[in-house]
Tab-separated table of N, CA and C in Angstrom:
chain	number	residue	atom	x	y	z
F	85	UNK	N	-13.370	-1.814	-4.575
F	85	UNK	CA	-14.318	-1.009	-5.879
F	85	UNK	C	-13.657	-0.335	-6.718
F	86	UNK	N	-12.288	0.085	-6.237
F	86	UNK	CA	-11.158	0.345	-7.271
F	86	UNK	C	-10.676	-0.623	-8.315
F	87	UNK	N	-10.548	-1.604	-7.697
F	87	UNK	CA	-10.073	-3.077	-8.998
F	87	UNK	C	-10.994	-2.686	-10.199
F	88	UNK	N	-12.416	-2.694	-9.891
F	88	UNK	CA	-13.695	-2.438	-10.765
F	88	UNK	C	-13.174	-1.125	-11.793
F	89	UNK	N	-12.885	-0.139	-11.036
F	89	UNK	CA	-12.976	1.072	-11.799
F	89	UNK	C	-11.782	0.942	-12.663
F	90	UNK	N	-10.629	0.674	-12.265
F	90	UNK	CA	-9.723	0.356	-12.915
F	90	UNK	C	-9.606	-0.507	-14.087
F	91	UNK	N	-10.229	-1.603	-13.983
F	91	UNK	CA	-10.631	-2.553	-15.163
F	91	UNK	C	-11.265	-1.756	-16.216
F	92	UNK	N	-12.397	-1.192	-15.589
F	92	UNK	CA	-13.553	-0.447	-16.598
F	92	UNK	C	-12.736	0.554	-17.182
F	93	UNK	N	-11.734	1.484	-16.877
F	93	UNK	CA	-11.036	2.605	-17.306
F	93	UNK	C	-10.105	1.807	-18.501
F	94	UNK	N	-9.525	0.357	-18.323
F	94	UNK	CA	-8.781	0.076	-19.106
F	94	UNK	C	-9.348	-0.450	-20.195
F	95	UNK	N	-10.711	-1.009	-20.189
F	95	UNK	CA	-11.561	-1.705	-21.271
F	95	UNK	C	-11.986	-0.163	-21.939
F	96	UNK	N	-12.470	0.532	-21.158
F	96	UNK	CA	-13.146	2.084	-21.900
F	96	UNK	C	-11.831	2.456	-22.861
F	97	UNK	N	-10.711	2.606	-22.700
F	97	UNK	CA	-10.117	3.161	-23.262
F	97	UNK	C	-9.012	2.345	-24.266
F	98	UNK	N	-9.164	1.000	-23.710
F	98	UNK	CA	-9.033	-0.153	-24.675
F	98	UNK	C	-7.232	0.263	-24.535
F	99	UNK	N	-6.885	0.261	-23.455
F	99	UNK	CA	-5.182	0.612	-23.033
F	99	UNK	C	-4.773	-1.076	-22.820
F	100	UNK	N	-3.722	-1.297	-23.362
F	100	UNK	CA	-2.653	-2.712	-23.369
F	100	UNK	C	-2.242	-2.510	-22.318
F	101	UNK	N	-2.832	-2.958	-21.325
F	101	UNK	CA	-2.307	-3.064	-19.584
F	101	UNK	C	-2.887	-4.173	-19.041
F	102	UNK	N	-1.770	-5.353	-18.168
F	102	UNK	CA	-2.104	-5.953	-17.574
F	102	UNK	C	-1.433	-5.754	-15.993
F	103	UNK	N	-2.755	-6.353	-15.350
F	103	UNK	CA	-2.441	-5.788	-13.709
F	103	UNK	C	-2.433	-7.180	-13.249
F	104	UNK	N	-1.394	-7.524	-12.388
F	104	UNK	CA	-1.314	-8.861	-11.996
F	104	UNK	C	-1.893	-8.958	-10.617
F	105	UNK	N	-2.627	-10.058	-10.214
F	105	UNK	CA	-3.023	-10.179	-9.102
F	105	UNK	C	-2.155	-9.826	-7.806
F	106	UNK	N	-2.634	-9.824	-6.589
F	106	UNK	CA	-1.580	-9.448	-5.535
F	106	UNK	C	-0.619	-10.598	-5.198
F	107	UNK	N	-1.208	-11.798	-5.426
F	107	UNK	CA	-0.432	-12.949	-5.327
F	107	UNK	C	0.721	-13.211	-6.398
F	108	UNK	N	0.511	-13.166	-7.644
F	108	UNK	CA	1.391	-12.863	-9.103
F	108	UNK	C	2.566	-12.053	-8.591
F	109	UNK	N	1.809	-10.715	-8.530
F	109	UNK	CA	2.690	-9.407	-8.138
F	109	UNK	C	3.559	-9.329	-6.995
F	110	UNK	N	3.188	-9.992	-6.084
F	110	UNK	CA	4.310	-10.313	-4.553
F	110	UNK	C	5.263	-11.363	-5.544
F	111	UNK	N	4.850	-12.378	-5.943
F	111	UNK	CA	6.013	-13.311	-6.384
F	111	UNK	C	6.824	-12.786	-7.264
F	112	UNK	N	6.282	-11.852	-8.546
F	112	UNK	CA	7.146	-11.322	-9.129
F	112	UNK	C	8.191	-10.272	-8.584
F	113	UNK	N	7.823	-9.919	-7.460
F	113	UNK	CA	8.595	-8.771	-6.772
F	113	UNK	C	9.788	-9.297	-5.862
F	114	UNK	N	9.421	-10.774	-5.799
F	114	UNK	CA	10.539	-11.533	-4.736
F	114	UNK	C	11.381	-12.097	-6.149
F	115	UNK	N	11.128	-12.333	-7.242
F	115	UNK	CA	11.885	-12.779	-8.084
F	115	UNK	C	12.864	-11.742	-8.622
F	116	UNK	N	12.144	-10.790	-8.927
F	116	UNK	CA	12.889	-9.565	-9.351
F	116	UNK	C	14.160	-9.193	-8.159
F	117	UNK	N	13.983	-9.282	-6.955
F	117	UNK	CA	14.914	-8.955	-5.888
F	117	UNK	C	15.998	-10.294	-5.807
F	118	UNK	N	15.620	-11.540	-6.311
F	118	UNK	CA	17.025	-12.323	-6.651
F	118	UNK	C	17.601	-12.366	-8.006
F	119	UNK	N	16.809	-12.087	-8.921
F	119	UNK	CA	17.367	-11.775	-10.216
F	119	UNK	C	18.511	-10.580	-10.162
F	120	UNK	N	17.939	-9.232	-9.167
F	120	UNK	CA	18.803	-7.882	-9.188
F	120	UNK	C	20.148	-8.792	-8.427
F	121	UNK	N	19.725	-9.415	-7.367
F	121	UNK	CA	21.054	-9.804	-6.721
F	121	UNK	C	22.207	-10.682	-7.723
F	122	UNK	N	21.428	-11.538	-8.383
F	122	UNK	CA	22.253	-12.254	-9.088
F	122	UNK	C	23.187	-11.713	-10.261
F	123	UNK	N	22.289	-10.890	-10.867
F	123	UNK	CA	22.966	-9.816	-11.838
F	123	UNK	C	23.462	-8.801	-11.742
F	124	UNK	N	23.485	-8.516	-10.283
F	124	UNK	CA	24.088	-7.058	-9.920
F	124	UNK	C	22.970	-6.025	-10.665
F	125	UNK	N	21.882	-5.798	-10.839
F	125	UNK	CA	21.213	-4.736	-11.377
F	125	UNK	C	20.418	-4.645	-10.347
F	126	UNK	N	19.086	-3.199	-10.598
F	126	UNK	CA	18.670	-2.396	-10.027
F	126	UNK	C	17.558	-2.633	-10.180
F	127	UNK	N	16.288	-2.086	-9.499
F	127	UNK	CA	14.874	-1.761	-9.998
F	127	UNK	C	14.304	-0.675	-9.280
F	128	UNK	N	13.208	-0.130	-9.464
F	128	UNK	CA	12.508	0.924	-8.610
F	128	UNK	C	11.275	0.131	-8.392
F	129	UNK	N	10.725	0.634	-7.153
F	129	UNK	CA	9.341	0.030	-6.523
F	129	UNK	C	8.694	1.184	-6.466
F	130	UNK	N	7.543	1.243	-6.309
F	130	UNK	CA	6.354	2.178	-6.181
F	130	UNK	C	5.255	1.946	-5.645
F	131	UNK	N	4.817	2.364	-4.913
F	131	UNK	CA	3.239	1.615	-4.310
F	131	UNK	C	2.502	2.807	-4.666
F	132	UNK	N	1.227	3.026	-5.130
F	132	UNK	CA	0.267	3.632	-5.042
F	132	UNK	C	-1.177	3.108	-4.256
F	133	UNK	N	-1.219	3.833	-3.040
F	133	UNK	CA	-2.319	3.513	-1.986
F	133	UNK	C	-3.617	4.052	-2.256
F	134	UNK	N	-4.665	3.225	-2.444
F	134	UNK	CA	-5.727	4.087	-2.993
F	134	UNK	C	-6.275	5.088	-2.220
F	135	UNK	N	-6.556	4.381	-0.818
F	135	UNK	CA	-7.085	5.295	0.360
F	135	UNK	C	-6.370	6.624	0.410
F	136	UNK	N	-4.730	6.370	0.259
F	136	UNK	CA	-3.933	7.793	0.789
F	136	UNK	C	-4.291	8.716	-0.622
F	137	UNK	N	-4.388	8.034	-1.570
F	137	UNK	CA	-4.755	8.841	-2.911
F	137	UNK	C	-6.081	9.740	-2.775
F	138	UNK	N	-6.953	8.910	-2.425
F	138	UNK	CA	-8.361	9.476	-2.185
F	138	UNK	C	-8.354	10.466	-1.339
F	139	UNK	N	-7.615	10.392	-0.007
F	139	UNK	CA	-7.525	11.335	0.939
F	139	UNK	C	-6.679	12.602	0.240
F	140	UNK	N	-6.006	12.372	-0.470
F	140	UNK	CA	-4.854	13.519	-0.730
F	140	UNK	C	-5.980	14.380	-2.111
F	141	UNK	N	-6.557	13.425	-2.636
F	141	UNK	CA	-7.182	13.961	-3.916
F	141	UNK	C	-8.603	14.674	-3.796
F	142	UNK	N	-9.098	14.563	-2.412
F	142	UNK	CA	-10.413	14.796	-1.792
F	142	UNK	C	-11.811	14.256	-2.306
F	143	UNK	N	-11.760	13.085	-3.480
F	143	UNK	CA	-12.949	13.088	-3.592
F	143	UNK	C	-12.687	11.850	-4.544
F	144	UNK	N	-13.899	11.197	-5.084
F	144	UNK	CA	-13.887	9.756	-5.967
F	144	UNK	C	-13.798	10.045	-7.212
F	145	UNK	N	-14.284	11.412	-7.704
F	145	UNK	CA	-13.867	11.879	-8.909
F	145	UNK	C	-12.374	12.116	-9.618
F	146	UNK	N	-11.505	12.868	-8.420
F	146	UNK	CA	-10.322	13.161	-8.626
F	146	UNK	C	-9.437	12.055	-8.546
F	147	UNK	N	-10.127	10.825	-8.115
F	147	UNK	CA	-8.944	9.745	-7.977
F	147	UNK	C	-9.339	8.783	-9.129
F	148	UNK	N	-10.677	8.936	-9.663
F	148	UNK	CA	-10.607	8.360	-11.122
F	148	UNK	C	-10.249	9.081	-12.074
F	149	UNK	N	-9.966	10.219	-12.146
F	149	UNK	CA	-9.109	11.260	-13.024
F	149	UNK	C	-7.934	10.865	-13.040
F	150	UNK	N	-7.344	10.585	-11.443
F	150	UNK	CA	-5.647	10.417	-11.520
F	150	UNK	C	-5.344	9.026	-11.724
F	151	UNK	N	-6.423	8.100	-12.029
F	151	UNK	CA	-5.923	6.894	-12.536
F	151	UNK	C	-6.334	6.577	-13.747
F	152	UNK	N	-6.904	7.602	-14.535
F	152	UNK	CA	-7.027	7.679	-16.015
F	152	UNK	C	-5.712	8.232	-16.346
F	153	UNK	N	-5.173	9.430	-16.195
F	153	UNK	CA	-3.961	9.497	-16.021
F	153	UNK	C	-2.708	8.847	-16.367
F	154	UNK	N	-2.929	7.943	-15.117
F	154	UNK	CA	-2.020	7.029	-14.714
F	154	UNK	C	-1.745	5.869	-15.882
F	155	UNK	N	-3.489	5.353	-16.196
F	155	UNK	CA	-3.256	4.474	-17.134
F	155	UNK	C	-2.796	4.931	-18.319
F	156	UNK	N	-3.612	6.080	-18.935
F	156	UNK	CA	-3.007	6.460	-20.334
F	156	UNK	C	-1.656	6.925	-20.262
F	157	UNK	N	-0.794	7.279	-19.492
F	157	UNK	CA	0.489	7.602	-19.013
F	157	UNK	C	1.354	6.104	-19.392
F	158	UNK	N	0.965	5.024	-18.481
F	158	UNK	CA	1.817	3.797	-18.728
F	158	UNK	C	1.231	3.248	-20.134
F	159	UNK	N	-0.225	3.354	-20.651
F	159	UNK	CA	-0.180	2.637	-21.979
F	159	UNK	C	0.597	3.318	-22.985
F	160	UNK	N	0.934	4.571	-23.134
F	160	UNK	CA	1.871	5.430	-24.084
F	160	UNK	C	3.325	5.079	-23.899
F	161	UNK	N	3.458	4.892	-22.920
F	161	UNK	CA	5.022	4.938	-22.495
F	161	UNK	C	5.269	3.647	-21.756
F	162	UNK	N	4.860	2.444	-21.644
F	162	UNK	CA	5.217	1.730	-20.863
F	162	UNK	C	6.111	0.613	-21.623
F	163	UNK	N	7.348	0.163	-20.754
F	163	UNK	CA	8.249	-0.720	-21.553
F	163	UNK	C	8.008	-1.937	-21.249
F	164	UNK	N	8.148	-2.985	-22.103
F	164	UNK	CA	7.526	-4.225	-21.764
F	164	UNK	C	8.059	-4.867	-20.619
F	165	UNK	N	9.196	-4.279	-19.993
F	165	UNK	CA	9.754	-5.062	-18.790
F	165	UNK	C	8.927	-4.313	-17.724
F	166	UNK	N	7.890	-3.496	-17.360
F	166	UNK	CA	7.932	-2.929	-16.372
F	166	UNK	C	6.161	-3.745	-15.857
F	167	UNK	N	6.388	-4.034	-14.528
F	167	UNK	CA	5.395	-4.713	-13.924
F	167	UNK	C	4.189	-3.904	-13.379
F	168	UNK	N	3.196	-4.196	-13.472
F	168	UNK	CA	2.086	-3.261	-12.406
F	168	UNK	C	1.248	-4.486	-11.433
F	169	UNK	N	0.722	-4.332	-10.618
F	169	UNK	CA	0.244	-5.269	-9.744
F	169	UNK	C	-0.362	-4.711	-8.633
F	170	UNK	N	-1.639	-5.517	-8.321
F	170	UNK	CA	-2.234	-4.992	-7.054
F	170	UNK	C	-1.225	-5.325	-5.694
F	171	UNK	N	-1.545	-4.285	-4.845
F	171	UNK	CA	-1.110	-4.634	-3.522
F	171	UNK	C	-1.640	-5.572	-2.577
F	172	UNK	N	-1.259	-5.894	-1.654
F	172	UNK	CA	-1.775	-6.783	-0.305
F	172	UNK	C	-3.129	-6.165	-0.503
F	173	UNK	N	-4.275	-7.069	-0.135
F	173	UNK	CA	-5.734	-6.765	0.125
F	173	UNK	C	-6.341	-6.037	-1.035
F	174	UNK	N	-5.394	-5.959	-2.002
F	174	UNK	CA	-6.060	-4.703	-3.287
F	174	UNK	C	-5.897	-3.524	-2.737
F	175	UNK	N	-4.813	-3.040	-1.977
F	175	UNK	CA	-5.229	-1.860	-1.247
F	175	UNK	C	-4.490	-0.385	-1.921
F	176	UNK	N	-4.022	-0.832	-3.117
F	176	UNK	CA	-3.676	-0.194	-4.214
F	176	UNK	C	-2.738	-0.915	-5.240
F	177	UNK	N	-1.879	-0.162	-6.033
F	177	UNK	CA	-1.174	-0.572	-7.193
F	177	UNK	C	0.287	-0.594	-6.768
F	178	UNK	N	1.301	-1.347	-7.012
F	178	UNK	CA	2.630	-1.335	-7.097
F	178	UNK	C	3.258	-1.406	-9.000
F	179	UNK	N	4.256	-0.440	-8.716
F	179	UNK	CA	4.618	-0.664	-9.911
F	179	UNK	C	6.323	-0.958	-9.710
F	180	UNK	N	6.887	-1.963	-10.648
F	180	UNK	CA	8.213	-2.273	-10.778
F	180	UNK	C	8.762	-1.671	-11.943
F	181	UNK	N	9.932	-0.858	-11.845
F	181	UNK	CA	10.549	-0.311	-13.266
F	181	UNK	C	11.747	-0.915	-13.260
F	182	UNK	N	11.861	-2.373	-14.122
F	182	UNK	CA	12.886	-2.967	-14.133
F	182	UNK	C	14.102	-2.549	-14.920
F	183	UNK	N	15.503	-3.338	-14.293
F	183	UNK	CA	16.695	-2.346	-14.744
F	183	UNK	C	16.501	-0.944	-14.897
F	184	UNK	N	16.138	-0.295	-13.574
F	184	UNK	CA	16.265	1.172	-13.693
F	184	UNK	C	16.819	1.738	-12.172
F	185	UNK	N	17.077	3.217	-12.226
F	185	UNK	CA	17.296	3.650	-10.755
F	185	UNK	C	16.452	4.557	-10.422
F	186	UNK	N	16.896	5.414	-9.707
F	186	UNK	CA	15.669	6.375	-9.268
F	186	UNK	C	15.544	7.779	-10.765
F	187	UNK	N	16.810	7.352	-11.435
F	187	UNK	CA	16.482	8.275	-12.870
F	187	UNK	C	15.222	8.016	-13.714
F	188	UNK	N	15.167	6.571	-13.537
F	188	UNK	CA	14.247	5.984	-14.100
F	188	UNK	C	12.599	6.384	-13.768
F	189	UNK	N	12.700	6.227	-12.745
F	189	UNK	CA	11.265	6.729	-11.648
F	189	UNK	C	11.186	8.127	-11.718
F	190	UNK	N	12.445	9.087	-12.466
F	190	UNK	CA	12.303	10.488	-12.555
F	190	UNK	C	11.564	10.728	-13.776
F	191	UNK	N	11.822	9.842	-14.829
F	191	UNK	CA	11.420	10.247	-16.238
F	191	UNK	C	9.869	9.785	-16.375
F	192	UNK	N	9.754	8.780	-15.407
F	192	UNK	CA	8.231	8.270	-15.534
F	192	UNK	C	7.185	9.053	-14.796
F	193	UNK	N	7.851	9.921	-13.441
F	193	UNK	CA	7.031	10.788	-13.131
F	193	UNK	C	7.133	11.834	-13.694
F	194	UNK	N	7.677	12.409	-14.815
F	194	UNK	CA	7.611	13.577	-15.951
F	194	UNK	C	6.855	13.291	-16.334
F	195	UNK	N	6.781	12.128	-17.297
F	195	UNK	CA	5.548	11.594	-18.055
F	195	UNK	C	4.299	11.841	-17.457
F	196	UNK	N	3.965	11.226	-16.236
F	196	UNK	CA	2.498	11.249	-15.478
F	196	UNK	C	2.196	12.978	-15.482
F	197	UNK	N	3.138	13.642	-15.013
F	197	UNK	CA	2.777	15.180	-14.746
F	197	UNK	C	2.752	15.975	-16.295
F	198	UNK	N	3.196	15.610	-17.305
F	198	UNK	CA	3.178	15.853	-18.722
F	198	UNK	C	1.433	15.514	-18.731
F	199	UNK	N	1.117	14.350	-18.743
F	199	UNK	CA	-0.149	13.995	-19.019
F	199	UNK	C	-1.386	14.610	-18.193
F	200	UNK	N	-0.714	14.939	-16.776
F	200	UNK	CA	-1.722	15.389	-15.796
F	200	UNK	C	-2.001	16.937	-16.581
F	201	UNK	N	-0.775	17.605	-17.031
F	201	UNK	CA	-0.806	18.991	-17.256
F	201	UNK	C	-1.792	19.074	-18.472
F	202	UNK	N	-1.876	18.065	-19.549
F	202	UNK	CA	-2.398	18.283	-20.488
F	202	UNK	C	-4.035	18.037	-20.011
F	203	UNK	N	-4.008	17.500	-19.381
F	203	UNK	CA	-5.648	17.228	-18.933
F	203	UNK	C	-5.951	18.256	-17.873
F	204	UNK	N	-5.590	19.060	-17.560
F	204	UNK	CA	-5.370	20.111	-16.273
F	204	UNK	C	-5.955	19.692	-15.009
F	205	UNK	N	-5.011	18.682	-14.763
F	205	UNK	CA	-4.878	18.322	-13.584
F	205	UNK	C	-4.044	18.331	-12.659
F	206	UNK	N	-3.695	19.596	-11.942
F	206	UNK	CA	-2.371	19.910	-11.599
F	206	UNK	C	-2.249	19.560	-9.996
F	207	UNK	N	-3.301	18.836	-9.521
F	207	UNK	CA	-3.219	18.373	-8.251
F	207	UNK	C	-2.241	16.958	-8.295
F	208	UNK	N	-1.768	16.582	-9.509
F	208	UNK	CA	-0.729	15.523	-9.510
F	208	UNK	C	0.497	15.815	-8.936
F	209	UNK	N	0.712	17.050	-8.795
F	209	UNK	CA	2.205	17.204	-8.147
F	209	UNK	C	2.078	17.201	-6.818
F	210	UNK	N	0.861	17.181	-6.386
F	210	UNK	CA	0.804	16.933	-4.662
F	210	UNK	C	0.789	15.596	-4.465
F	211	UNK	N	0.255	14.670	-5.294
F	211	UNK	CA	0.127	13.414	-5.180
F	211	UNK	C	1.333	12.745	-5.022
F	212	UNK	N	2.371	12.962	-5.907
F	212	UNK	CA	3.859	12.794	-6.207
F	212	UNK	C	4.569	13.572	-4.990
F	213	UNK	N	4.413	14.580	-4.336
F	213	UNK	CA	4.795	14.649	-3.141
F	213	UNK	C	4.611	14.229	-1.825
F	214	UNK	N	3.341	14.226	-1.868
F	214	UNK	CA	2.586	13.560	-0.530
F	214	UNK	C	3.027	12.067	-0.317
F	215	UNK	N	2.380	11.174	-1.613
F	215	UNK	CA	2.133	9.977	-1.648
F	215	UNK	C	3.096	8.988	-1.952
F	216	UNK	N	3.808	9.445	-3.139
F	216	UNK	CA	4.724	8.586	-3.826
F	216	UNK	C	5.958	8.819	-3.247
F	217	UNK	N	6.799	7.238	-2.927
F	217	UNK	CA	8.196	7.266	-2.149
F	217	UNK	C	8.630	6.216	-2.954
F	218	UNK	N	9.502	6.429	-4.253
F	218	UNK	CA	10.140	5.062	-4.639
F	218	UNK	C	11.144	4.920	-4.247
F	219	UNK	N	11.287	3.552	-4.131
F	219	UNK	CA	12.256	2.905	-3.493
F	219	UNK	C	13.252	1.750	-4.443
F	220	UNK	N	14.482	2.102	-4.664
F	220	UNK	CA	15.556	1.726	-5.081
F	220	UNK	C	16.323	0.590	-4.651
F	221	UNK	N	15.813	-0.476	-5.273
F	221	UNK	CA	16.559	-2.030	-4.797
F	221	UNK	C	17.582	-2.092	-6.053
F	222	UNK	N	19.114	-2.185	-5.350
F	222	UNK	CA	19.232	-2.648	-4.006
F	222	UNK	C	20.229	-1.441	-3.468
F	223	UNK	N	19.133	0.017	-2.931
F	223	UNK	CA	19.880	0.852	-2.658
F	223	UNK	C	21.104	0.650	-1.590
F	224	UNK	N	20.893	-0.383	-0.747
F	224	UNK	CA	22.167	-0.615	0.513
F	224	UNK	C	23.181	-0.917	-0.082
F	225	UNK	N	23.279	-1.651	-1.274
F	225	UNK	CA	24.531	-2.163	-1.935
F	225	UNK	C	25.024	-1.727	-3.105
F	226	UNK	N	24.341	-0.734	-3.587
F	226	UNK	CA	24.821	0.209	-4.519
F	226	UNK	C	26.297	0.702	-5.144
F	227	UNK	N	26.763	1.075	-3.786
F	227	UNK	CA	27.903	1.596	-3.754
F	227	UNK	C	28.983	0.543	-3.636
F	228	UNK	N	28.946	-0.616	-3.595
F	228	UNK	CA	29.660	-1.509	-3.599
F	228	UNK	C	29.963	-2.009	-5.187
F	229	UNK	N	31.340	-1.787	-5.450
F	229	UNK	CA	31.743	-2.235	-6.838
F	229	UNK	C	31.888	-3.723	-6.997
F	230	UNK	N	31.814	-4.040	-8.225
F	230	UNK	CA	32.146	-5.322	-8.536
F	230	UNK	C	33.284	-6.123	-7.897
F	231	UNK	N	34.695	-5.000	-8.287
F	231	UNK	CA	36.042	-6.011	-8.347
F	231	UNK	C	35.951	-5.402	-6.435
F	232	UNK	N	35.635	-4.818	-5.576
F	232	UNK	CA	35.377	-5.156	-4.205
F	232	UNK	C	34.732	-6.183	-3.821
F	233	UNK	N	33.712	-7.204	-4.116
F	233	UNK	CA	33.417	-8.076	-3.872
F	233	UNK	C	33.878	-9.164	-4.240
F	234	UNK	N	34.782	-9.060	-5.527
F	234	UNK	CA	35.810	-10.346	-5.831
F	234	UNK	C	36.943	-10.111	-4.634
F	235	UNK	N	37.507	-9.053	-4.117
F	235	UNK	CA	38.656	-8.718	-3.609
F	235	UNK	C	37.703	-9.653	-2.034
F	236	UNK	N	36.882	-9.471	-1.717
F	236	UNK	CA	36.440	-9.715	-0.287
F	236	UNK	C	36.361	-11.457	-0.252
F	237	UNK	N	35.841	-12.059	-1.568
F	237	UNK	CA	35.939	-13.476	-1.634
F	237	UNK	C	36.981	-13.917	-1.472
F	238	UNK	N	38.345	-13.371	-2.094
F	238	UNK	CA	39.454	-14.301	-2.181
F	238	UNK	C	40.424	-14.655	-1.102
């Protein structure tokens, strides 16, 4: 149901947004992990689970308002490199911010909150506190300097 609602919002507002199917999105995530490893770059991965969001927001009307703000924000501020896709079993939306670190997510989250404020949708802050946990890849090897890896290889 949520998938249909999202596509209706995109069509209604004529947002220039594409949402990958779950299979293609999963493949793009895997490709990005490989690319990040090869290029020593990073990206941020965020999940927005439909059921959890609706539980936090309390009802379907608030959930639709959340998604409208989400899409409006992305359509106005989307970088061509950012990727949006459905999660497994279409249980939510995933967002990949390529060539980004946590600061990139902080900027995007601020844009969501400014758009929400414009629409008097103050509950957006609650959603970000309770439900949104950005993952920076590769957080486990971020502190390793390129020269350190070269020394290890010699």
